[in-house]
Coordinates of C-alpha atoms and ligand atoms in Angstrom, one line a residue:
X858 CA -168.7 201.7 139.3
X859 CA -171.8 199.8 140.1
X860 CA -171.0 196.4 140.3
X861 CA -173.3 193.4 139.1
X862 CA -174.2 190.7 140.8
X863 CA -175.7 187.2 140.2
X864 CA -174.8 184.5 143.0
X865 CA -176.6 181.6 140.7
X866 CA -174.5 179.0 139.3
X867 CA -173.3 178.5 135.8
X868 CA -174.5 175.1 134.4
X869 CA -172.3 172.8 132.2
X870 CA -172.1 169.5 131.1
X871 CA -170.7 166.7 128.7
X872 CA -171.3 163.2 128.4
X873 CA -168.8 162.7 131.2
X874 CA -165.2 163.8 132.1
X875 CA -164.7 165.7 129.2
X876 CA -166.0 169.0 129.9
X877 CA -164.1 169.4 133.0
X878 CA -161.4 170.5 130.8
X879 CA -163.3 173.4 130.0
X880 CA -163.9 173.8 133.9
X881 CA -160.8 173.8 135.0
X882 CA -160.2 176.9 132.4
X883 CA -163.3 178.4 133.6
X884 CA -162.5 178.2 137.4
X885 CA -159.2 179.5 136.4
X886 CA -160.7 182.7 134.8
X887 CA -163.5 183.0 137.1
X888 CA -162.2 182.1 140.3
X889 CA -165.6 183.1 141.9
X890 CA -168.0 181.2 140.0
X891 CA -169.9 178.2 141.4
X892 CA -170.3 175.5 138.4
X893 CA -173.0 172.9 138.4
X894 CA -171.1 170.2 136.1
X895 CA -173.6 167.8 134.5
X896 CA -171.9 164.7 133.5
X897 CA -174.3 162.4 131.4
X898 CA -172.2 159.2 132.3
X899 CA -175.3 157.0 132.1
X900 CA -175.4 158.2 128.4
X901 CA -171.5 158.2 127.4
X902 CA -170.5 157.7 125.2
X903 CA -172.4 160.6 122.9
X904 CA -169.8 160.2 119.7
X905 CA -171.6 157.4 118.1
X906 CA -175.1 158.3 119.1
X907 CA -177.7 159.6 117.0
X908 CA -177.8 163.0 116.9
X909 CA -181.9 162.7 117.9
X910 CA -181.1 160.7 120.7
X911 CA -177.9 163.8 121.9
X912 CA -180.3 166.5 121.6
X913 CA -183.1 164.6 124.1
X914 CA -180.5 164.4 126.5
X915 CA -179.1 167.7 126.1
X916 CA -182.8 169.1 126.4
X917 CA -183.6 167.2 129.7
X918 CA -180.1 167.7 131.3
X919 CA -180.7 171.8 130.6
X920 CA -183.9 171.2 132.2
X921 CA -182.1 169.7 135.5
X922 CA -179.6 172.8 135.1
X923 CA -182.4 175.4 135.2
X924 CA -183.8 173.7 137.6
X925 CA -180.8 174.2 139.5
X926 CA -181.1 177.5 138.6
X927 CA -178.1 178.3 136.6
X928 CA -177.9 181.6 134.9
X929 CA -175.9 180.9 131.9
X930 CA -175.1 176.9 130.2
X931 CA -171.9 175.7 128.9
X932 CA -172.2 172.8 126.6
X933 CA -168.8 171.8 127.2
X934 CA -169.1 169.0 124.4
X935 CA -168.6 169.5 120.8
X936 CA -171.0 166.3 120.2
X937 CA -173.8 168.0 122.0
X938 CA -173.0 171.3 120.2
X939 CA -173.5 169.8 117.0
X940 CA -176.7 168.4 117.8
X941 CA -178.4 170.4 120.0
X942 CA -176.8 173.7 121.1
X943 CA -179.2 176.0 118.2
X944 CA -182.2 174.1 119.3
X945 CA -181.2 174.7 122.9
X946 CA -181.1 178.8 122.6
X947 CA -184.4 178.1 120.8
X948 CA -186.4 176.7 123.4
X949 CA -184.6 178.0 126.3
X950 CA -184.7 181.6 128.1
X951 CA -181.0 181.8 129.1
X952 CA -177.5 182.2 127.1
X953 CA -175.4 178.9 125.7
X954 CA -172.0 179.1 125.0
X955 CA -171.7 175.7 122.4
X956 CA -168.1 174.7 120.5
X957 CA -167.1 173.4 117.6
X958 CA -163.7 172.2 116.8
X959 CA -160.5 175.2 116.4
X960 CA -160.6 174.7 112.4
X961 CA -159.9 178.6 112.1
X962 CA -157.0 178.8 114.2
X963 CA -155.5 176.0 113.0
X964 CA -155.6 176.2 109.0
X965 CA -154.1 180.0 109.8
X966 CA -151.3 178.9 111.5
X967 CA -150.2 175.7 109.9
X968 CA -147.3 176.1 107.8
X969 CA -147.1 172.7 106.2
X970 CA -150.8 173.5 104.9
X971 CA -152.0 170.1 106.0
X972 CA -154.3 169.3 109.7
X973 CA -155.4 166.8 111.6
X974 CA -158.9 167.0 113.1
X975 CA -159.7 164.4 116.2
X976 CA -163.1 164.4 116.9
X977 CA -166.3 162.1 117.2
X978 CA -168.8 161.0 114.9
X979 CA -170.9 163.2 115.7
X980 CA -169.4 166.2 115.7
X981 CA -168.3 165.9 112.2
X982 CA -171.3 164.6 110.5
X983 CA -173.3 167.8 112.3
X984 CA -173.9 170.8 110.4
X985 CA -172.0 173.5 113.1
X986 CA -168.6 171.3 111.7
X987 CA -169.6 171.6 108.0
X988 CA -170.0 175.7 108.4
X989 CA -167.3 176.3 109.8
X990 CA -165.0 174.3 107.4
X991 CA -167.0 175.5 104.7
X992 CA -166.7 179.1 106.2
X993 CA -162.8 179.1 107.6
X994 CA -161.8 175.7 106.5
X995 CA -159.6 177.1 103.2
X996 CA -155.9 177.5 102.9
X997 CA -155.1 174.4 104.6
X998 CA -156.2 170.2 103.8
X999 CA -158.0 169.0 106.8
X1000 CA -157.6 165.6 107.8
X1001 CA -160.7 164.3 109.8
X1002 CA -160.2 161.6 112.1
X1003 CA -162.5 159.6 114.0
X1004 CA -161.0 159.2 117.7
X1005 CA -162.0 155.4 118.2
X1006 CA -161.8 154.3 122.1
X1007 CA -160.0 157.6 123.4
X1008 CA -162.6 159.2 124.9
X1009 CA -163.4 155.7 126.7
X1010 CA -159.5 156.1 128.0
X1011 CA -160.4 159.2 129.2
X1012 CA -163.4 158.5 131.2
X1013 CA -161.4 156.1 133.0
X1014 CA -158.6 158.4 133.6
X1015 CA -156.2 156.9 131.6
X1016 CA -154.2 159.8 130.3
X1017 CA -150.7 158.9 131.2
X1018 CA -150.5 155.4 130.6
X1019 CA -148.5 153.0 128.0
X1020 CA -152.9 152.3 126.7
X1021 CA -153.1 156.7 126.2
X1022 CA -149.9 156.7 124.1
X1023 CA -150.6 153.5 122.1
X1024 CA -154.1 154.6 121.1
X1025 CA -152.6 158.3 120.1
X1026 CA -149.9 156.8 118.1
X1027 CA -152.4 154.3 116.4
X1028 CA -154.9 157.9 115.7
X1029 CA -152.3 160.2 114.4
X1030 CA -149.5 158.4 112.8
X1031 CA -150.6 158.5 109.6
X1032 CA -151.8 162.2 109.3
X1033 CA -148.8 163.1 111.0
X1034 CA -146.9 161.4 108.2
X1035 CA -148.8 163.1 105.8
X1036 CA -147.6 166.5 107.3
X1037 CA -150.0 167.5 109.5
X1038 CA -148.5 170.0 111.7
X1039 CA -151.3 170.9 113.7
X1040 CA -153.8 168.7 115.5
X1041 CA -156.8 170.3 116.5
X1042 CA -159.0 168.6 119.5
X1043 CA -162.3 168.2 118.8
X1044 CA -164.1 166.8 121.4
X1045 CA -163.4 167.8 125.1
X1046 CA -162.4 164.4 126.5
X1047 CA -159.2 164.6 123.9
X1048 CA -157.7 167.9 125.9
X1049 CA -156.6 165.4 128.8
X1050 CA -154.7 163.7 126.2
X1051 CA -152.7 167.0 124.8
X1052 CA -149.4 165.6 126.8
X1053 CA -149.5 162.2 125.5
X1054 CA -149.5 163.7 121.9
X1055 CA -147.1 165.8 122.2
X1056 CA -144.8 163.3 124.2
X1057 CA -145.6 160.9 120.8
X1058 CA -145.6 163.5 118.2
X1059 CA -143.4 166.8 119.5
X1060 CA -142.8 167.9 116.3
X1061 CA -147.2 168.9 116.2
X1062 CA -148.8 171.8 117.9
X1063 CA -151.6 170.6 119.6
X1064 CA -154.9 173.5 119.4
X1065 CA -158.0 172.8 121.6
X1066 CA -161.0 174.6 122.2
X1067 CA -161.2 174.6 126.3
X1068 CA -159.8 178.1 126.9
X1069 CA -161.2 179.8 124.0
X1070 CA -165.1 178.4 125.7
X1071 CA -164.1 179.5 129.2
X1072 CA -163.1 182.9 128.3
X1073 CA -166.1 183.4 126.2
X1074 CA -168.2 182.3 129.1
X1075 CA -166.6 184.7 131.3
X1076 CA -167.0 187.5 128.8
X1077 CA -170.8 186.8 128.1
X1078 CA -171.3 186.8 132.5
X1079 CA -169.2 190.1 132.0
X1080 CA -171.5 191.5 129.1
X1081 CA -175.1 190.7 130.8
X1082 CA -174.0 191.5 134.4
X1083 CA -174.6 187.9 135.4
X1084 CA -170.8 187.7 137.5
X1085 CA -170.5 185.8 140.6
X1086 CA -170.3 189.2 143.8
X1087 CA -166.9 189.9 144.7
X1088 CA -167.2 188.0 147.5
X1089 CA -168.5 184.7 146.3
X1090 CA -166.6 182.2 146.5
X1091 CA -166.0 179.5 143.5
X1092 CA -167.4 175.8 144.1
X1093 CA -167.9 172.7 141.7
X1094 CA -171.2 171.0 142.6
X1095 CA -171.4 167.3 140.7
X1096 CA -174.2 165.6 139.2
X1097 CA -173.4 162.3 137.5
X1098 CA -176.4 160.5 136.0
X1099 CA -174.5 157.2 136.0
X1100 CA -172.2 155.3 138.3
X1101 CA -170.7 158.4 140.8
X1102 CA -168.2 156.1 142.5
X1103 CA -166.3 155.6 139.2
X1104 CA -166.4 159.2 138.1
X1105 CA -165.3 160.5 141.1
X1106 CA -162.3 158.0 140.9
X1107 CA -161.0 159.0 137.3
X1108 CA -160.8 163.1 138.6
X1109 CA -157.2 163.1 140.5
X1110 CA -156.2 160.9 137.4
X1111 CA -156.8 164.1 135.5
X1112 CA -155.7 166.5 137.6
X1113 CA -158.6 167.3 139.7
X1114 CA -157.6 167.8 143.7
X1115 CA -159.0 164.8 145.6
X1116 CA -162.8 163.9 145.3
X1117 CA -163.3 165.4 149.2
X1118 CA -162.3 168.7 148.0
X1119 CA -164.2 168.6 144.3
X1120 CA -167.4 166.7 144.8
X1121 CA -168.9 168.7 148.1
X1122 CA -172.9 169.9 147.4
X1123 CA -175.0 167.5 145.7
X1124 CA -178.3 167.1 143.6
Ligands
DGL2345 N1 -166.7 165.0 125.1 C1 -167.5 164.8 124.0 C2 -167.2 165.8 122.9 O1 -166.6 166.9 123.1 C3 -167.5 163.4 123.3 C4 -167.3 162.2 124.2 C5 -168.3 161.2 123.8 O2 -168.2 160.5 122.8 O3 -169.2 161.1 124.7 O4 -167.5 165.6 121.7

């Protein structure tokens, strides 16, 4: 078999830690891919912006990717999704994998017919959300919830502290009450806080969206014979548009081996 090869990088990118929950997926699927991981921290957060003000930044940070000469962009934020990621394949001469919150998933396999969805502003006023509860969103009440300060927790690493389970008790309390059996993660920052709602809610299964975008990345390299040769070997290069230090300092919070090991090749 002839095998393809493509050394360039893969492009992502969020408004700041968040997407690195689709990388670590990513890396785990495509060990040999080298990621360029955007994150817009001079921007975050993207939840309450305007959706005209997301999609500028979206446009210029896919500029800075190309530019870096990725061969395929994630937007690994359901925020920037919702406003940008149709204009994006528009203008731009390479595949986007976007995401939009698990709504189809979830309303199949709840069996108390009731979910909670966490997600920004921003991702539920945009018109990628409406479709696809419009489209998948029957057989089950959805209850849409507005994740006030989490992602901030997030950015600063604070996934496993008293603050992570306070602010995911004071989010899902009362659709839990109201039977929600499933809570669906909606915006890529709330995936580091999957153990804190389980630990507060373990009767709720907790669906998020990271894997599903990974393996769908992997499958379109696999598809347009863009994968990494065999003998490449994976790499995470960092560009952070705002304060580095801090970013860098919230990744073994997360999980992320120390910043010596992650943050090697720069823009
Ligand atoms: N990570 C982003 C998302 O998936 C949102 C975080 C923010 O508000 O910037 O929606």
């Amino acid at each position: 078999m002839l095998e393809a090869m493509d050394p360039r990088p893969v492009g992502m990118f969020d408004s700041g830690v968040g997407g690195l929950s689709v990388f670590r997926e990513f890396r785990r699927l495509a060990p040999r891919e080298r990621t360029v991981y955007f994150a817009d921290t001079a921007y975050f957060p993207y939840g309450p912006r305007d959706p005209g003000e997301v999609r500028k930044r979206a446009f210029a940070i896919a500029h800075r990717l190309v530019e870096a000469d990725a061969k395929l962009i994630v937007v690994a934020c359901n925020t920037a999704s919702a406003a940008a990621v149709a204009d994006l394949r528009q203008l731009f001469d390479l595949p986007f994998v976007g995401m939009v919150p698990a709504v189809k998933p979830a309303t199949r396999a709840s069996r108390s017919g009731r979910v909670a969805i966490l997600a920004t502003p921003g991702t539920f006023d945009g018109d990628l959300y409406a479709s696809v509860v419009d489209e998948f969103g029957t057989g089950a009440a959805i209850d849409r919830v507005v994740g006030h300060d989490l992602a901030e927790l997030v950015e600063r690493g604070e996934v496993a502290t008293p603050a992570a389970r306070k602010a995911v008790r004071a989010a899902l309390a009362r659709p839990v009450a109201n039977g929600a059996d499933i809570v669906v993660l909606g915006c890529t920052h709330y995936e580091f806080l999957a153990p804190a709602i389980t630990a507060e809610f373990p009767g709720v299964s907790v669906l998020g969206t990271g894997e599903p975008v990974a393996r769908r990345a992997r499958d379109l390299l696999q598809e347009l014979d863009l994968e990494a040769p065999p003998d490449a070997e994976g790499a995470l290069d960092l560009i952070v548009s705002g304060n580095r230090e801090a970013f860098l300092e919230a990744l073994p919070r997360l999980g992320f081996a120390p910043r010596e090991q992650e943050a090697e090749a720069q823009s």
